[in-house]
C-alpha atoms as an extended CHARMM CRD file, in Angstrom:
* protein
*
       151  EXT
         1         1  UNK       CA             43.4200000000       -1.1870000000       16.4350000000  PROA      1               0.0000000000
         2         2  UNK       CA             40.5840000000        0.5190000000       15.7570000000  PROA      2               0.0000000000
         3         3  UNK       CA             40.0360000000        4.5000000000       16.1770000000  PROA      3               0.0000000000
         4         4  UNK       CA             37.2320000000        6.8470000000       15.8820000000  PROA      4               0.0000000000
         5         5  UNK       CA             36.7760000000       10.2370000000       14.9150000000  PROA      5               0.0000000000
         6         6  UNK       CA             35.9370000000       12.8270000000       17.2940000000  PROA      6               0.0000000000
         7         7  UNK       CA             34.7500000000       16.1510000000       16.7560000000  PROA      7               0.0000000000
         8         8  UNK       CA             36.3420000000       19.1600000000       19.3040000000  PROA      8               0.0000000000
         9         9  UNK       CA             35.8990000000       23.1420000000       19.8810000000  PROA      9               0.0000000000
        10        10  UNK       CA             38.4770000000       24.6600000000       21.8480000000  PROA      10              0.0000000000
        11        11  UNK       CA             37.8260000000       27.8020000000       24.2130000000  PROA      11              0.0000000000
        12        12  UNK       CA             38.6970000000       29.8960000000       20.7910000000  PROA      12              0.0000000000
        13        13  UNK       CA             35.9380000000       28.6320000000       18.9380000000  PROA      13              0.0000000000
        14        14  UNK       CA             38.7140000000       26.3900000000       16.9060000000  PROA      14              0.0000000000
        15        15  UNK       CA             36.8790000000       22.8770000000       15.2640000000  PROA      15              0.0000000000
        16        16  UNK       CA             39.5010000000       20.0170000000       15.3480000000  PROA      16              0.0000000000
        17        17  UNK       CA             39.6420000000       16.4250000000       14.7180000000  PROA      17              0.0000000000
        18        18  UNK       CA             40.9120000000       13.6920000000       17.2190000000  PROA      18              0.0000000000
        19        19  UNK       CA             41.2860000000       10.2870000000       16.3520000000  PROA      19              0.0000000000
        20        20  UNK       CA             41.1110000000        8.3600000000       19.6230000000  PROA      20              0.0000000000
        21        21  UNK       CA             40.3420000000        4.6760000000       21.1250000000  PROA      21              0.0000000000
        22        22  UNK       CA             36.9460000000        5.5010000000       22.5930000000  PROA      22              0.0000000000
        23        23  UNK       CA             34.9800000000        7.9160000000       24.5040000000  PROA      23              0.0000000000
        24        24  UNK       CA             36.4880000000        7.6960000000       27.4300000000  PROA      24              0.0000000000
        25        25  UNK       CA             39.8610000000        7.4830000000       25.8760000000  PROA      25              0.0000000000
        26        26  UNK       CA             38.8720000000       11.2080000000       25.0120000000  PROA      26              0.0000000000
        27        27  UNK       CA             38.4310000000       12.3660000000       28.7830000000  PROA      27              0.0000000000
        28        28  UNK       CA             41.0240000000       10.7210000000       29.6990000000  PROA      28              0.0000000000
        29        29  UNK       CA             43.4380000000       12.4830000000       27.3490000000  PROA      29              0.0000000000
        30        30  UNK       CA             41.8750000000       15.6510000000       28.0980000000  PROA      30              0.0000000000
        31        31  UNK       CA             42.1750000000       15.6380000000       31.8250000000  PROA      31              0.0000000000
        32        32  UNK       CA             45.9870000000       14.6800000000       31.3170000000  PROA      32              0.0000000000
        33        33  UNK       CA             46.5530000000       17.9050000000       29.1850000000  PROA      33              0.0000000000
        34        34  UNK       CA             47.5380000000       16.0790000000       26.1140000000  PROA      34              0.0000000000
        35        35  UNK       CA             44.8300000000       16.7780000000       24.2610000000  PROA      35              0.0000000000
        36        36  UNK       CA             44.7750000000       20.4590000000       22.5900000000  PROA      36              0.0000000000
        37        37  UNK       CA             43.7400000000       22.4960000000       19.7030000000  PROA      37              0.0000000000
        38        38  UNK       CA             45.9870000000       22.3940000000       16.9850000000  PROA      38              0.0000000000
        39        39  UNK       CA             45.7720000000       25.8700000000       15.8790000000  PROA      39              0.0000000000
        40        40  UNK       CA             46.0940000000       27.4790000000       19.2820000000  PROA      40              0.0000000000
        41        41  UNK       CA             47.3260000000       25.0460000000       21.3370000000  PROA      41              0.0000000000
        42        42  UNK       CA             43.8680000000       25.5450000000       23.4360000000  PROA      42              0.0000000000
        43        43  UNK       CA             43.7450000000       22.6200000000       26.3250000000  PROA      43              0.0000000000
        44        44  UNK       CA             40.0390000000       23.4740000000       27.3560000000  PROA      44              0.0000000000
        45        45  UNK       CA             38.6040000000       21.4900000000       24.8210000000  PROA      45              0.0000000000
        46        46  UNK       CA             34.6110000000       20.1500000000       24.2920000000  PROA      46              0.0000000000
        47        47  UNK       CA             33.4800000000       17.4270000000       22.3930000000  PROA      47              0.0000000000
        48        48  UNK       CA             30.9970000000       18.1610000000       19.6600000000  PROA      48              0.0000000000
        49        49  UNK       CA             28.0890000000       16.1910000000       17.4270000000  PROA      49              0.0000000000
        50        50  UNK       CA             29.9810000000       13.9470000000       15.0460000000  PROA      50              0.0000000000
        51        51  UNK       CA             28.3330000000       12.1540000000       11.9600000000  PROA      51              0.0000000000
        52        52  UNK       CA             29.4180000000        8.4800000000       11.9930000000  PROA      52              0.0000000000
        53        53  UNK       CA             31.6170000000        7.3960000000        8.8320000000  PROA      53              0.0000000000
        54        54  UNK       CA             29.5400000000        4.5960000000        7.0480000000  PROA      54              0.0000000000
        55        55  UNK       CA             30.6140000000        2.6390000000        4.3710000000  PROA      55              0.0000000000
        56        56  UNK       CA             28.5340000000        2.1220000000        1.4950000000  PROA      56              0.0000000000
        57        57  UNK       CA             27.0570000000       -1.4580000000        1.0360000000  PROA      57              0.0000000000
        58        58  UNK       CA             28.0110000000       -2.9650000000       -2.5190000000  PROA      58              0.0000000000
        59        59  UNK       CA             26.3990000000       -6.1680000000       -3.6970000000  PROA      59              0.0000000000
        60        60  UNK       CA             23.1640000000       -6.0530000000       -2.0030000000  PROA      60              0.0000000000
        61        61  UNK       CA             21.5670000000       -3.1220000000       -4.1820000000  PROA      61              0.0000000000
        62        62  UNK       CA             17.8300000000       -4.9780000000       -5.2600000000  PROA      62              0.0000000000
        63        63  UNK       CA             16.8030000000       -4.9430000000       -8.9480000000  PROA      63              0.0000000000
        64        64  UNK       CA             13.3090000000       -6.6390000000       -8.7750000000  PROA      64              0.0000000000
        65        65  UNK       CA             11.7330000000       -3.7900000000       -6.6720000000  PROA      65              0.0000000000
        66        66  UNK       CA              9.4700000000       -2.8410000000       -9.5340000000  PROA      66              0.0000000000
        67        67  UNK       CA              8.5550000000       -6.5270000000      -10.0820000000  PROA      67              0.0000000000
        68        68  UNK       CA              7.9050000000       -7.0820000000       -6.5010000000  PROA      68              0.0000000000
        69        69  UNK       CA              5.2460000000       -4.0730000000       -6.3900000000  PROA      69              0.0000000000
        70        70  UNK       CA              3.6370000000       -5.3390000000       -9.9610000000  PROA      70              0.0000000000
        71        71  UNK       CA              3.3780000000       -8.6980000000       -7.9580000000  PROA      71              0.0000000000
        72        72  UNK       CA              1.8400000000       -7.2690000000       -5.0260000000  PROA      72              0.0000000000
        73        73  UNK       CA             -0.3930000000       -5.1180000000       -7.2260000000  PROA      73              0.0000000000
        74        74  UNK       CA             -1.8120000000       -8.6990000000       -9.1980000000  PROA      74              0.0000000000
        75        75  UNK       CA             -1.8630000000       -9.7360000000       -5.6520000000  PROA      75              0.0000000000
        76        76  UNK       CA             -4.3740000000       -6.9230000000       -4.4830000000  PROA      76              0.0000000000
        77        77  UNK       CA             -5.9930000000       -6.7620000000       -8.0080000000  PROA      77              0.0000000000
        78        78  UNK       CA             -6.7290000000      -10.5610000000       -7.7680000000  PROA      78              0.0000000000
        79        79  UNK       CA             -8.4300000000      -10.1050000000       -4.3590000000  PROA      79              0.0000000000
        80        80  UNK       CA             -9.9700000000       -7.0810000000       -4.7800000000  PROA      80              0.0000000000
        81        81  UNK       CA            -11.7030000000       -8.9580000000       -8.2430000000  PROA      81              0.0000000000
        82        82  UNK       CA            -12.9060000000      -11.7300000000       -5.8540000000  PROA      82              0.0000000000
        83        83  UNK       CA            -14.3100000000      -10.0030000000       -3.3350000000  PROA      83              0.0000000000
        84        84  UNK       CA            -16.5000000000       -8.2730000000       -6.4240000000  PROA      84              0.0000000000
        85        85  UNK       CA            -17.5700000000      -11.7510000000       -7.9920000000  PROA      85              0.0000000000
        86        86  UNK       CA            -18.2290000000      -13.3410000000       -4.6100000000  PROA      86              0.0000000000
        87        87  UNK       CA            -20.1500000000       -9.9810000000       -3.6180000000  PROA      87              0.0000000000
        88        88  UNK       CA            -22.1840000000       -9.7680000000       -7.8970000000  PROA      88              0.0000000000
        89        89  UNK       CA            -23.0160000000      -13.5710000000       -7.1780000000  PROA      89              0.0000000000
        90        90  UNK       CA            -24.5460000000      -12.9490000000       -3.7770000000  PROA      90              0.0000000000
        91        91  UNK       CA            -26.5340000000      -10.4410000000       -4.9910000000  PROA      91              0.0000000000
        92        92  UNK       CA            -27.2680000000      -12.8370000000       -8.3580000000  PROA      92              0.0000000000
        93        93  UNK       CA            -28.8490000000      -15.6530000000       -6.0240000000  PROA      93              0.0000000000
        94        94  UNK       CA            -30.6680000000      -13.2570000000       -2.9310000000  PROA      94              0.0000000000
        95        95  UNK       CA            -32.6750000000      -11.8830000000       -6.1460000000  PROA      95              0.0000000000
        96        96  UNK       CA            -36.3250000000      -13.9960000000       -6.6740000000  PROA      96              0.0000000000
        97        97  UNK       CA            -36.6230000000      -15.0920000000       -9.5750000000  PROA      97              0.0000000000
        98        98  UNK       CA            -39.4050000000      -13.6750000000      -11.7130000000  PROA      98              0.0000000000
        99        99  UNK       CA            -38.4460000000      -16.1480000000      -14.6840000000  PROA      99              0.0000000000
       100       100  UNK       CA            -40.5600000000      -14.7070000000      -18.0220000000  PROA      100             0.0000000000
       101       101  UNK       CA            -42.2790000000      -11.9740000000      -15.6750000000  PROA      101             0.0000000000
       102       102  UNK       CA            -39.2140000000      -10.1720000000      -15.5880000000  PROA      102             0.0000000000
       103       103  UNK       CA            -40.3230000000       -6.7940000000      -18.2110000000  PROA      103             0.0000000000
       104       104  UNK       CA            -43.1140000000       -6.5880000000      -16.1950000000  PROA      104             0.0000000000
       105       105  UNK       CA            -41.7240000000       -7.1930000000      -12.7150000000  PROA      105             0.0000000000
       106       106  UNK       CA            -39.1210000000       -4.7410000000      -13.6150000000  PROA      106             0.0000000000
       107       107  UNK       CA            -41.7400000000       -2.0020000000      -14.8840000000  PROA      107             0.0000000000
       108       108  UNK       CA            -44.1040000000       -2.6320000000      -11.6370000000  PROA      108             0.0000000000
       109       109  UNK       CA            -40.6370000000       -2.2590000000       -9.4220000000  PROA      109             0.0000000000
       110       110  UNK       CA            -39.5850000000        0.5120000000      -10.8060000000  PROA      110             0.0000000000
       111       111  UNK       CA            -43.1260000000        3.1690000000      -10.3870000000  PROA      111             0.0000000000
       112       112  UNK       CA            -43.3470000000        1.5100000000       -6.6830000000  PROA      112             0.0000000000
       113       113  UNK       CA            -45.9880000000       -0.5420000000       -7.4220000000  PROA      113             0.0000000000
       114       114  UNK       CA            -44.2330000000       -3.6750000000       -6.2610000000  PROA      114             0.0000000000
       115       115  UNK       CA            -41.4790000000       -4.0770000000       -3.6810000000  PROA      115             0.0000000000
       116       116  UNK       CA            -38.1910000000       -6.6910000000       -3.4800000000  PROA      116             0.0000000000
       117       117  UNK       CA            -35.4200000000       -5.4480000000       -1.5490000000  PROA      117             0.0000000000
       118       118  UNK       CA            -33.3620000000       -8.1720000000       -2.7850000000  PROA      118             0.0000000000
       119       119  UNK       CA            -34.1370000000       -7.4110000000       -6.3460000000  PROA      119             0.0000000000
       120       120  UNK       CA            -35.1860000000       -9.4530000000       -9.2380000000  PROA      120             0.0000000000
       121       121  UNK       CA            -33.8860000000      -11.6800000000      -12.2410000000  PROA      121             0.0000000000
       122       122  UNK       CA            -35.6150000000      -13.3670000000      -14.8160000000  PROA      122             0.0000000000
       123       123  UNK       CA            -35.6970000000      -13.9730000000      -18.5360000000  PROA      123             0.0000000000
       124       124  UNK       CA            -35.9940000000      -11.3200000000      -20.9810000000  PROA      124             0.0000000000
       125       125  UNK       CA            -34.8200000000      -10.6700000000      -24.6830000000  PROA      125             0.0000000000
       126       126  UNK       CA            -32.5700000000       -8.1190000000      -25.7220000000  PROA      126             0.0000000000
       127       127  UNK       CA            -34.9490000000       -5.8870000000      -27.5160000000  PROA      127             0.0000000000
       128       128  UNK       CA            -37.1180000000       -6.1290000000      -23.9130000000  PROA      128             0.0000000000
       129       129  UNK       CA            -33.8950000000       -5.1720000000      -22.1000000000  PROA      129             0.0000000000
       130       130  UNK       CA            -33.4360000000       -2.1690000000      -24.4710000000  PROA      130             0.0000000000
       131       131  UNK       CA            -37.0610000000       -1.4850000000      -23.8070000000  PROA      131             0.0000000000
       132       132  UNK       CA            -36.2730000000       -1.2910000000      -20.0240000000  PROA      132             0.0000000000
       133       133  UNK       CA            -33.3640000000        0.5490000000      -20.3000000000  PROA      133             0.0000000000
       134       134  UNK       CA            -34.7400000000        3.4330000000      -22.6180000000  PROA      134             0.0000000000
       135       135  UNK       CA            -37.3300000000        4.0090000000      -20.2310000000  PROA      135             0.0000000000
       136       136  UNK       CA            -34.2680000000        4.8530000000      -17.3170000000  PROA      136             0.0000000000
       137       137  UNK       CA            -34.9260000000        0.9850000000      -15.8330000000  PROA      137             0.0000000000
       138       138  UNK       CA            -31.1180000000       -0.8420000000      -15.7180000000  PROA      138             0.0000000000
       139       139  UNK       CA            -30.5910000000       -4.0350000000      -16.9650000000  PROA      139             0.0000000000
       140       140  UNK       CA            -28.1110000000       -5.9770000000      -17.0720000000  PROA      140             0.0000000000
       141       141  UNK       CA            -26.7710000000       -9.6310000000      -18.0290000000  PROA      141             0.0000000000
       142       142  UNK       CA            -25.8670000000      -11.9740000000      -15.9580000000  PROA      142             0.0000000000
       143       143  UNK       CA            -23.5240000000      -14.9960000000      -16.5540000000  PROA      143             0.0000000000
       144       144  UNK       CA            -25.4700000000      -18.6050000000      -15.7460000000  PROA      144             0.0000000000
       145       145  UNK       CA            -23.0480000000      -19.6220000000      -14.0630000000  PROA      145             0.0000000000
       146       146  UNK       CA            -23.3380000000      -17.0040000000      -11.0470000000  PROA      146             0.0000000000
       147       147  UNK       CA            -26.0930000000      -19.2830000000      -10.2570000000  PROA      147             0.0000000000
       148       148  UNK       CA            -23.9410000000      -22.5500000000      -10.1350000000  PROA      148             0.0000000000
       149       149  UNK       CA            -22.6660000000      -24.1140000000       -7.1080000000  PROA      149             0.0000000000
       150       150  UNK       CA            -19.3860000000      -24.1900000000       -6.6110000000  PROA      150             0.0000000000
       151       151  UNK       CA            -17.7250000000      -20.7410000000       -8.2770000000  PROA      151             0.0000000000
């Protein structure tokens, strides 16, 4: 059979344990005076908070937290790198092409002369992209294959 601990203050401030049945097994033992304090032999007796006895789990401690959070990390990473690729090769194909134009298209964009909210590409060599760049225009590569179908 199975008892519980019980918690109890008598009327002279006494704490005492009581291992009993149940809850009501309590009252009932109360009411029929044979529950009292052991110190003082107290019958007016009151129940107080108890903190449950738990037993410790063995066997079931996890190990691969830290590789579950690295996984979930790659997981996030993963997205997070093809939301940008999906968002660089939007932007990549909504730009007009300007094909050789591109120095100047970039020049005439940049004082206001010209206006493409979508923004430009084109073909230019490096020494033109330094060009740009020196002069506070940004430039920057982009792979082909942002234009190809199917990435």
């Amino acid at each position: 059979m199975a008892l519980k601990v019980f918690n109890f203050l008598c009327s002279n401030g006494h704490l005492f344990e009581g291992w009993l049945k149940s809850d009501l097994d309590w009252k009932a033992e109360s009411a029929a005076g044979r529950l009292a304090c052991p110190v003082c032999g107290g019958a007016v007796v009151e129940k107080r908070p108890s903190a449950p006895s738990v037993a410790r789990a063995t066997g079931t401690t996890r190990t691969d937290v830290a590789e579950d959070v690295e996984r979930r990390r790659e997981r996030e990473l993963g997205a997070l790198q093809r939301e940008a690729y999906a968002a660089l090769k939007k932007a990549v194909r909504d730009a007009e092409d300007v094909g050789r134009n591109f120095k100047e298209e970039a020049r005439a964009l940049a004082d206001g002369r010209t206006s493409r909210p979508g923004g430009i590409r084109g073909l230019c060599t490096e020494e033109d992209a330094e060009e740009l760049r020196s002069e506070g225009i940004p430039v920057f590569n982009v792979p082909d294959e942002l234009l190809k179908d199917g990435n």
